[in-house]
C-alpha positions as protocol buffer text, in pm:
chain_id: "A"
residue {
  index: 1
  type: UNK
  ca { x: -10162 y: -2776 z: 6254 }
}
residue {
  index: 2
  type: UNK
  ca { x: -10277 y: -2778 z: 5873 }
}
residue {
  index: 3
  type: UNK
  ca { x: -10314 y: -2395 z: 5894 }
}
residue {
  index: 4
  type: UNK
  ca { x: -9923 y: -2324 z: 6060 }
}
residue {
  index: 5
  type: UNK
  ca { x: -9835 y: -2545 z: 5774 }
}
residue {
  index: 6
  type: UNK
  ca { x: -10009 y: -2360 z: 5536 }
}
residue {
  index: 7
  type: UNK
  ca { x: -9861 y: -2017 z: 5664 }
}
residue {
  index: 8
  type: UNK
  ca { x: -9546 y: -2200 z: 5653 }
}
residue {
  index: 9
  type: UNK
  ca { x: -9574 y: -2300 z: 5310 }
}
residue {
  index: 10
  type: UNK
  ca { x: -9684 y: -1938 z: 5211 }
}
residue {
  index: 11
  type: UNK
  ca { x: -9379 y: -1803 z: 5372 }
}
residue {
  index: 12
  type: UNK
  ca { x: -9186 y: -1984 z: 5219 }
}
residue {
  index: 13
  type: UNK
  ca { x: -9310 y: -1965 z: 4875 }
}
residue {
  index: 14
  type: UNK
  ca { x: -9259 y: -1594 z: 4919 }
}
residue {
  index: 15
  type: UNK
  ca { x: -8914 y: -1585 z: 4994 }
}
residue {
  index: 16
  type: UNK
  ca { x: -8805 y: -1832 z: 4751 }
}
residue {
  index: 17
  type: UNK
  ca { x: -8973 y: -1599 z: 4495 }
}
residue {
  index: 18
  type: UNK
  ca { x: -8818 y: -1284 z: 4644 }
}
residue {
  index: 19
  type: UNK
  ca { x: -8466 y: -1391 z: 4604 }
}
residue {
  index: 20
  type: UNK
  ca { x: -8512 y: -1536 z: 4284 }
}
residue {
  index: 21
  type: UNK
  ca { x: -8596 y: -1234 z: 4162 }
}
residue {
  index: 22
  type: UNK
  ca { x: -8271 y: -1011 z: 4344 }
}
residue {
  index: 23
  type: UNK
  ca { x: -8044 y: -966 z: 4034 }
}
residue {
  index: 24
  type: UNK
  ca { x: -7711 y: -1157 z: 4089 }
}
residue {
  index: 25
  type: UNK
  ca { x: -7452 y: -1023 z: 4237 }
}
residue {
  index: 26
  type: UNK
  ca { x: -7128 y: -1034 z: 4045 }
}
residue {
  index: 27
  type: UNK
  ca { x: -6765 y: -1039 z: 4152 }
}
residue {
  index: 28
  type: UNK
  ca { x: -6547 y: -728 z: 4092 }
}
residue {
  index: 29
  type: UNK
  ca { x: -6313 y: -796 z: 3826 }
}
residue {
  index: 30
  type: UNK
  ca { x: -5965 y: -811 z: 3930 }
}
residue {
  index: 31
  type: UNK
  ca { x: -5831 y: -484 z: 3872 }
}
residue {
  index: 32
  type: UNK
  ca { x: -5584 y: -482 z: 3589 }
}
residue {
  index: 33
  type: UNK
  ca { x: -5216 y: -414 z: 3704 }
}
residue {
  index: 34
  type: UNK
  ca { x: -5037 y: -93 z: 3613 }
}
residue {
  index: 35
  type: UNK
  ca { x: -4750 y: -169 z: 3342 }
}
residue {
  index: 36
  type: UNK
  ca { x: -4412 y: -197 z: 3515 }
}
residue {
  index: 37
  type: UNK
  ca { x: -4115 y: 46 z: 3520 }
}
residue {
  index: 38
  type: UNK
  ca { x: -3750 y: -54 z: 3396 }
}
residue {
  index: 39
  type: UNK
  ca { x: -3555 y: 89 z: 3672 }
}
residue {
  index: 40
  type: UNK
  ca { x: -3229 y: 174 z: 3597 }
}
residue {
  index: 41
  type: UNK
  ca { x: -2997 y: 400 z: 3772 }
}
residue {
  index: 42
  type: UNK
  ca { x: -2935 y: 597 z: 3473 }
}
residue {
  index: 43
  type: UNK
  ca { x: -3320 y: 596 z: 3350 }
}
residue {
  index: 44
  type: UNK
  ca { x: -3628 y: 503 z: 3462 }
}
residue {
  index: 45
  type: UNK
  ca { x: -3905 y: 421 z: 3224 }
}
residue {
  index: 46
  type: UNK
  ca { x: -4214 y: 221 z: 3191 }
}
residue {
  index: 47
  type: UNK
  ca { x: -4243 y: 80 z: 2840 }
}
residue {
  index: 48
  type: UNK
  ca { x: -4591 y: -21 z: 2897 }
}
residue {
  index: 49
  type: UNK
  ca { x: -4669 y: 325 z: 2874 }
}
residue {
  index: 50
  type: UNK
  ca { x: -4472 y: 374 z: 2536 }
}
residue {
  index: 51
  type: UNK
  ca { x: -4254 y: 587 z: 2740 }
}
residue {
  index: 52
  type: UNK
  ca { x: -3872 y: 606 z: 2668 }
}
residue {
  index: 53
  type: UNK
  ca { x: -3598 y: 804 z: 2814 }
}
residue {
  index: 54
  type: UNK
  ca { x: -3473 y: 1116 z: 2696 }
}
residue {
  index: 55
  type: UNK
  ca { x: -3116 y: 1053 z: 2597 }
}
residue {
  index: 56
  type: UNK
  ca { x: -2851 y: 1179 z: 2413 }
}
residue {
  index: 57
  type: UNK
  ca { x: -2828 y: 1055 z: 2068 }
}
residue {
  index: 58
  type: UNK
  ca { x: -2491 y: 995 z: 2038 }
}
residue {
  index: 59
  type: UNK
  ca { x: -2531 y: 732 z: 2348 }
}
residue {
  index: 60
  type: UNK
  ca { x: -2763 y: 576 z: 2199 }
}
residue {
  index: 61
  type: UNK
  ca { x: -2775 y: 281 z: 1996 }
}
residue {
  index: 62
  type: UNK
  ca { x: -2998 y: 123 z: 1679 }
}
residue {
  index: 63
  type: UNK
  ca { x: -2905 y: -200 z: 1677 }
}
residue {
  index: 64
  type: UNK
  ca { x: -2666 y: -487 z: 1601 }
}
residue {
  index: 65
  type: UNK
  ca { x: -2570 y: -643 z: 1297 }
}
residue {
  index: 66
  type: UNK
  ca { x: -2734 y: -954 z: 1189 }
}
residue {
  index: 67
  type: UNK
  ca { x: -2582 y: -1246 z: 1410 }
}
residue {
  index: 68
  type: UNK
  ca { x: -2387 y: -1047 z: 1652 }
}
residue {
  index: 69
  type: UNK
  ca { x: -2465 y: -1049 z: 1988 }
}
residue {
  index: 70
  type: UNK
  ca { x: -2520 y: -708 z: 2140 }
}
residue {
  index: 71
  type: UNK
  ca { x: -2709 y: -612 z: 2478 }
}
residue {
  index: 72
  type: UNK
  ca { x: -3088 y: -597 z: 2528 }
}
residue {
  index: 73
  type: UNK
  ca { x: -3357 y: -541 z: 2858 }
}
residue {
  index: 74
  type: UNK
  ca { x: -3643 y: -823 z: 2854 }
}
residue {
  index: 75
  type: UNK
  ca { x: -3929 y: -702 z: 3100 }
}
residue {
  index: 76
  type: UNK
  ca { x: -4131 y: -1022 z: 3149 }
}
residue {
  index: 77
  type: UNK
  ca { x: -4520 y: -989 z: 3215 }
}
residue {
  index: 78
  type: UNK
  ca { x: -4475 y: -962 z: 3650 }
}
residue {
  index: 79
  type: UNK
  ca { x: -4321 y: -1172 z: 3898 }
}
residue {
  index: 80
  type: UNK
  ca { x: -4004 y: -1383 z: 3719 }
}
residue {
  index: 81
  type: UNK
  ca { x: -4102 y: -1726 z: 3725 }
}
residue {
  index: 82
  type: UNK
  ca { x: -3827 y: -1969 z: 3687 }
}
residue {
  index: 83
  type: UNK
  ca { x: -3972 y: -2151 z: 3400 }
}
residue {
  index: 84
  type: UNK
  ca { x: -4003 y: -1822 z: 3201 }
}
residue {
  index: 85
  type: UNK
  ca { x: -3613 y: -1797 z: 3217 }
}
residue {
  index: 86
  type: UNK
  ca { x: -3557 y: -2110 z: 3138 }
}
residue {
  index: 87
  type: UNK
  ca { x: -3785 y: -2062 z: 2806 }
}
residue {
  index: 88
  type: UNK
  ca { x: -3538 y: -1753 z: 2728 }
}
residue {
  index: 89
  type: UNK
  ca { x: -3265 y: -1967 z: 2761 }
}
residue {
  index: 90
  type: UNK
  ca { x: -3337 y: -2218 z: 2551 }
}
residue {
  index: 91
  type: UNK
  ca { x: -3350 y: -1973 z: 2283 }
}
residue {
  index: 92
  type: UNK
  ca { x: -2948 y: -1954 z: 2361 }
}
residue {
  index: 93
  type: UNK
  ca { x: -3013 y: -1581 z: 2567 }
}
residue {
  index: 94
  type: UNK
  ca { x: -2751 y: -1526 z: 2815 }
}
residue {
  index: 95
  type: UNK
  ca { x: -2875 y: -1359 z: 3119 }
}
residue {
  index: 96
  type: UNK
  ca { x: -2674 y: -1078 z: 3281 }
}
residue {
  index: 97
  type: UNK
  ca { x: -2803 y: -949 z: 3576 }
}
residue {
  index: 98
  type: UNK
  ca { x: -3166 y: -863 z: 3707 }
}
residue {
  index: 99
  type: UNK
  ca { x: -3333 y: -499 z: 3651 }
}
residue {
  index: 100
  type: UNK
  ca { x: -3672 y: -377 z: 3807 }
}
residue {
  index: 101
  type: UNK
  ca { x: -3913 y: -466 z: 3785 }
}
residue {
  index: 102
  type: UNK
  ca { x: -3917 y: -809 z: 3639 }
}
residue {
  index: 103
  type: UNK
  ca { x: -3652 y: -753 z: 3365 }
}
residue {
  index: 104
  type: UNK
  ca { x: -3288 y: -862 z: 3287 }
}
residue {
  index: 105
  type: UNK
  ca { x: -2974 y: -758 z: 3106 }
}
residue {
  index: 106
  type: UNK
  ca { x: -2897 y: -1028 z: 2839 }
}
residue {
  index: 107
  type: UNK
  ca { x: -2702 y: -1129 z: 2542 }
}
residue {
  index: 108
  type: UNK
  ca { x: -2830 y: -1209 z: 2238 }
}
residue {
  index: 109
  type: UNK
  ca { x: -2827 y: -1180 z: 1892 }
}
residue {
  index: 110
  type: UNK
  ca { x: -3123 y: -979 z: 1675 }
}
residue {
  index: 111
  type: UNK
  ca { x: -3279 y: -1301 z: 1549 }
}
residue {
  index: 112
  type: UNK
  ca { x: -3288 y: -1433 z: 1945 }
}
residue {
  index: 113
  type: UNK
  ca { x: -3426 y: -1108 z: 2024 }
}
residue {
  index: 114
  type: UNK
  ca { x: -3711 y: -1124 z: 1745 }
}
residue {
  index: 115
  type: UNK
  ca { x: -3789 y: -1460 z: 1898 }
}
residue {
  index: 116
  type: UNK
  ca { x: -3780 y: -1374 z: 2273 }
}
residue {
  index: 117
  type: UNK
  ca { x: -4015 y: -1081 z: 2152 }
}
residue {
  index: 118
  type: UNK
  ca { x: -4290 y: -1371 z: 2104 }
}
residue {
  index: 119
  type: UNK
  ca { x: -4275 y: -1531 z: 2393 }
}
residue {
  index: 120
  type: UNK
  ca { x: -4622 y: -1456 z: 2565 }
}
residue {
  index: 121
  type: UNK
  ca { x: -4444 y: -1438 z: 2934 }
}
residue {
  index: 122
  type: UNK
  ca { x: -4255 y: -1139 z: 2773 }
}
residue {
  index: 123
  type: UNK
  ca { x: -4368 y: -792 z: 2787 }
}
residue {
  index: 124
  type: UNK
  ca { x: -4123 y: -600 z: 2609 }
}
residue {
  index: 125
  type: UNK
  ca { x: -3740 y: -626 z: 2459 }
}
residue {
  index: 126
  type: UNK
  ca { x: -3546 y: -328 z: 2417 }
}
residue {
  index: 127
  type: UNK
  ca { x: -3180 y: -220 z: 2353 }
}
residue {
  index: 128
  type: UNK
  ca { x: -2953 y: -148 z: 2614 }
}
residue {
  index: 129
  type: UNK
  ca { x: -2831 y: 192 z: 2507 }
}
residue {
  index: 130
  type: UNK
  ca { x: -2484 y: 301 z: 2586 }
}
residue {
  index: 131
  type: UNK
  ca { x: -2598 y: 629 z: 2812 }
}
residue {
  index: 132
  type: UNK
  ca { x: -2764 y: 386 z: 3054 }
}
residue {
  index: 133
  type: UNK
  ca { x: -2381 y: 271 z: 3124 }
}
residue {
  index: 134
  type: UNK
  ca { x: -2309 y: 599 z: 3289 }
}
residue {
  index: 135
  type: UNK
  ca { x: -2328 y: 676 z: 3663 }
}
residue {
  index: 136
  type: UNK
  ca { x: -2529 y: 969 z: 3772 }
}
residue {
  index: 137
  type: UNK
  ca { x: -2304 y: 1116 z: 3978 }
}
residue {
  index: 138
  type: UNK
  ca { x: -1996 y: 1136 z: 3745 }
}
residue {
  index: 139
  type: UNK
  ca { x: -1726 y: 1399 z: 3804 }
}
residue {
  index: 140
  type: UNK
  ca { x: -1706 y: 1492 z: 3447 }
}
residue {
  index: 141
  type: UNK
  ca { x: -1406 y: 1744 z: 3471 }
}
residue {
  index: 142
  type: UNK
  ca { x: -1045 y: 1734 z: 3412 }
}
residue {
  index: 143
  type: UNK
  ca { x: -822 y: 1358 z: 3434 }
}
residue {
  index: 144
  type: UNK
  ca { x: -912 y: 1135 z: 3684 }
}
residue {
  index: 145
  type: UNK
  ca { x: -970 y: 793 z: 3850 }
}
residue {
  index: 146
  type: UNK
  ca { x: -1243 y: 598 z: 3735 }
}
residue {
  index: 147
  type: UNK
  ca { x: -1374 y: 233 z: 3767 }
}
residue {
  index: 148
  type: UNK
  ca { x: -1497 y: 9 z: 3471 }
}
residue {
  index: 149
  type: UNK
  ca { x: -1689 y: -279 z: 3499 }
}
residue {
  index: 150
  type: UNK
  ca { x: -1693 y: -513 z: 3198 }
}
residue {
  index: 151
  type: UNK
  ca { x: -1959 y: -742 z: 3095 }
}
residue {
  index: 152
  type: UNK
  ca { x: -1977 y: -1067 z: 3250 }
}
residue {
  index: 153
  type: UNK
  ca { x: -1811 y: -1297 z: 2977 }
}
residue {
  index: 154
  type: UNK
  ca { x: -1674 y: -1072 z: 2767 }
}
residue {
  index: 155
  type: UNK
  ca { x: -1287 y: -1023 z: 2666 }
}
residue {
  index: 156
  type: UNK
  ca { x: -1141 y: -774 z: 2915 }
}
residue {
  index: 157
  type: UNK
  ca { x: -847 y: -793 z: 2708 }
}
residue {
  index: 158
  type: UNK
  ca { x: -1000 y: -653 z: 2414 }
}
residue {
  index: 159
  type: UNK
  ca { x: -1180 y: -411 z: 2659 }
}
residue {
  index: 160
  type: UNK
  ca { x: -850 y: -313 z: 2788 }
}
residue {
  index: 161
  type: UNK
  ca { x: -696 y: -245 z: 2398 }
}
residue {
  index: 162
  type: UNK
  ca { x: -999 y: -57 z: 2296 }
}
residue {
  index: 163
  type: UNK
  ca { x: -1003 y: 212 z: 2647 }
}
residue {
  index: 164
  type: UNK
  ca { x: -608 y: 185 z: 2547 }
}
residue {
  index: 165
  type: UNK
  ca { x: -709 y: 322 z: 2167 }
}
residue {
  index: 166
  type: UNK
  ca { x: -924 y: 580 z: 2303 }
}
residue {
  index: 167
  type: UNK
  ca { x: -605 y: 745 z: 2473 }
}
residue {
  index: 168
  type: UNK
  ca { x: -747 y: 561 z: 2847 }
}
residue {
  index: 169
  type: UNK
  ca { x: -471 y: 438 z: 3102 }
}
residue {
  index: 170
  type: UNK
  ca { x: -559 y: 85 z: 3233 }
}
residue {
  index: 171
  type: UNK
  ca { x: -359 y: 112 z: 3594 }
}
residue {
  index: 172
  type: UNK
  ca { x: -499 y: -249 z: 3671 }
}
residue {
  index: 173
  type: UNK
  ca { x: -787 y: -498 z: 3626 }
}
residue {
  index: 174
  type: UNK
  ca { x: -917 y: -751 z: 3899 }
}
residue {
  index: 175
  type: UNK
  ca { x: -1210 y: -1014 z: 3764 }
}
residue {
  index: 176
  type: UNK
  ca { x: -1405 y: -752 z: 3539 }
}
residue {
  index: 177
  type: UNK
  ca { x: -1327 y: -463 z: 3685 }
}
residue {
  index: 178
  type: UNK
  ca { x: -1085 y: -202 z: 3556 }
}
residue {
  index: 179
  type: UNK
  ca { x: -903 y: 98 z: 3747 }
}
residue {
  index: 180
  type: UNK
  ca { x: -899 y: 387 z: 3470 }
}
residue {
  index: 181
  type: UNK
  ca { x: -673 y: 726 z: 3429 }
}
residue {
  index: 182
  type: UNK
  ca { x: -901 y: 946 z: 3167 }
}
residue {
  index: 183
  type: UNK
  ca { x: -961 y: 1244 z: 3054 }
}
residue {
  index: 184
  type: UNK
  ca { x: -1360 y: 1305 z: 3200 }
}
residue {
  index: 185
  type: UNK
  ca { x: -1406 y: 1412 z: 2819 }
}
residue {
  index: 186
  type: UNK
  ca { x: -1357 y: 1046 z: 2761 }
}
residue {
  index: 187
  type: UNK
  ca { x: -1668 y: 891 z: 2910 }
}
residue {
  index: 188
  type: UNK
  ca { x: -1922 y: 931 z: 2681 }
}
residue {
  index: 189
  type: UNK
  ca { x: -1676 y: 746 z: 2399 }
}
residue {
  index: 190
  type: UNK
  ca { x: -1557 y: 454 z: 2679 }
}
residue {
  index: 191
  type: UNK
  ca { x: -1973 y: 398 z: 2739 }
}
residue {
  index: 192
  type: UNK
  ca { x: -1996 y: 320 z: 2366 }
}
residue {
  index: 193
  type: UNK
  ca { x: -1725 y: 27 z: 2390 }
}
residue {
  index: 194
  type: UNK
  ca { x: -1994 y: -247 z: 2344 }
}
residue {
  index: 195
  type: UNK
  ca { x: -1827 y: -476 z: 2626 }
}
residue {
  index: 196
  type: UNK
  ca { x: -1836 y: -199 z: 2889 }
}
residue {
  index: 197
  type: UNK
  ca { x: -2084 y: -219 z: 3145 }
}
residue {
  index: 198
  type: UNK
  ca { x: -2064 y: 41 z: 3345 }
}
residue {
  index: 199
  type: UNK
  ca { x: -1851 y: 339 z: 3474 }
}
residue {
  index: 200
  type: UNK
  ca { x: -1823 y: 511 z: 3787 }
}
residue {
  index: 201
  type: UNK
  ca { x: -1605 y: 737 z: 4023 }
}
residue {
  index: 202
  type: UNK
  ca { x: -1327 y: 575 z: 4183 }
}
């Protein structure tokens, strides 16, 4: 009996000592996700990457004067969390609609945007340039019927006078949407109206 216990003992003392000497195993880091695309249906683009969309510079924007609001993307970090919104919005941000991947059209002025910038749940602010108003598939020949959408809270009546200065026929308007008569040469200059948000075929 005192010998079994002494093999016992050695066995033991040997495979305490052999897995004290294994080298730890340690746990794959979690893999680092890629940075997300902004996908428009004029553009896509990932800003993560530094990558912007090639677009004409006359539809194209630099920014807004000190104090006025203009129209900006904020990509958040991943998945929108309902507090992160609400962190936006107490900066006075109006949000406009959603974007992929985890962005949103907003309002704001270039102060708010400076400050939404800083946000750590925020992954990147950037303008929202007039080309990215523009449906793909445009017919961009002769006069014809179109359909404008203006941005949520905005003056459509203002809207209306400044498609209306740019030789555009309002035929009607129901909530913010317009029915348009223009010239297709038109629809670069009705995408740079700041309260226009976007125009397609009719």
């Amino acid at each position: 009996m005192t010998r079994l216990l002494l093999y016992l003992s050695l066995i033991l003392s040997f495979l305490t000592s052999t897995l004290l000497s294994l080298p730890l195993v340690q746990p794959a880091p979690s893999p680092t996700p890629p940075p997300a695309p902004i996908r428009l249906q004029a553009a896509t683009f990932v800003p993560g990457r530094d990558e912007t969309p090639a677009l004409p510079a006359h539809l194209t924007i630099t920014g807004y004067p000190e104090g006025q609001p203009g129209y900006y993307i904020v990509q958040f970090r991943g998945p929108v969390q309902p507090a992160w919104k609400a962190q936006v919005a107490a900066l006075g941000v109006q949000f406009l609609a959603y974007i992929p991947d985890f962005a949103f059209k907003v309002r704001m002025t270039p102060a708010q945007a400076r400050q939404v910038e800083r946000l750590p749940t925020v992954s990147w602010v950037g303008l929202f340039h007039p080309a990215y108003k523009l449906s793909p598939s445009l017919i961009r020949e002769g006069t014809r019927l179109y359909r404008v959408r203006v941005e949520r809270g905005a003056d459509t009546g203002l809207v209306t006078s400044a498609l209306a200065n740019l030789g555009v026929t309002v035929l009607s308007h129901q909530g913010d949407l317009l029915l348009i008569v223009s010239d297709a040469a038109l629809l670069d200059s009705i995408a740079q109206v700041p309260d226009v948000a976007w125009i397609e075929n009719f």
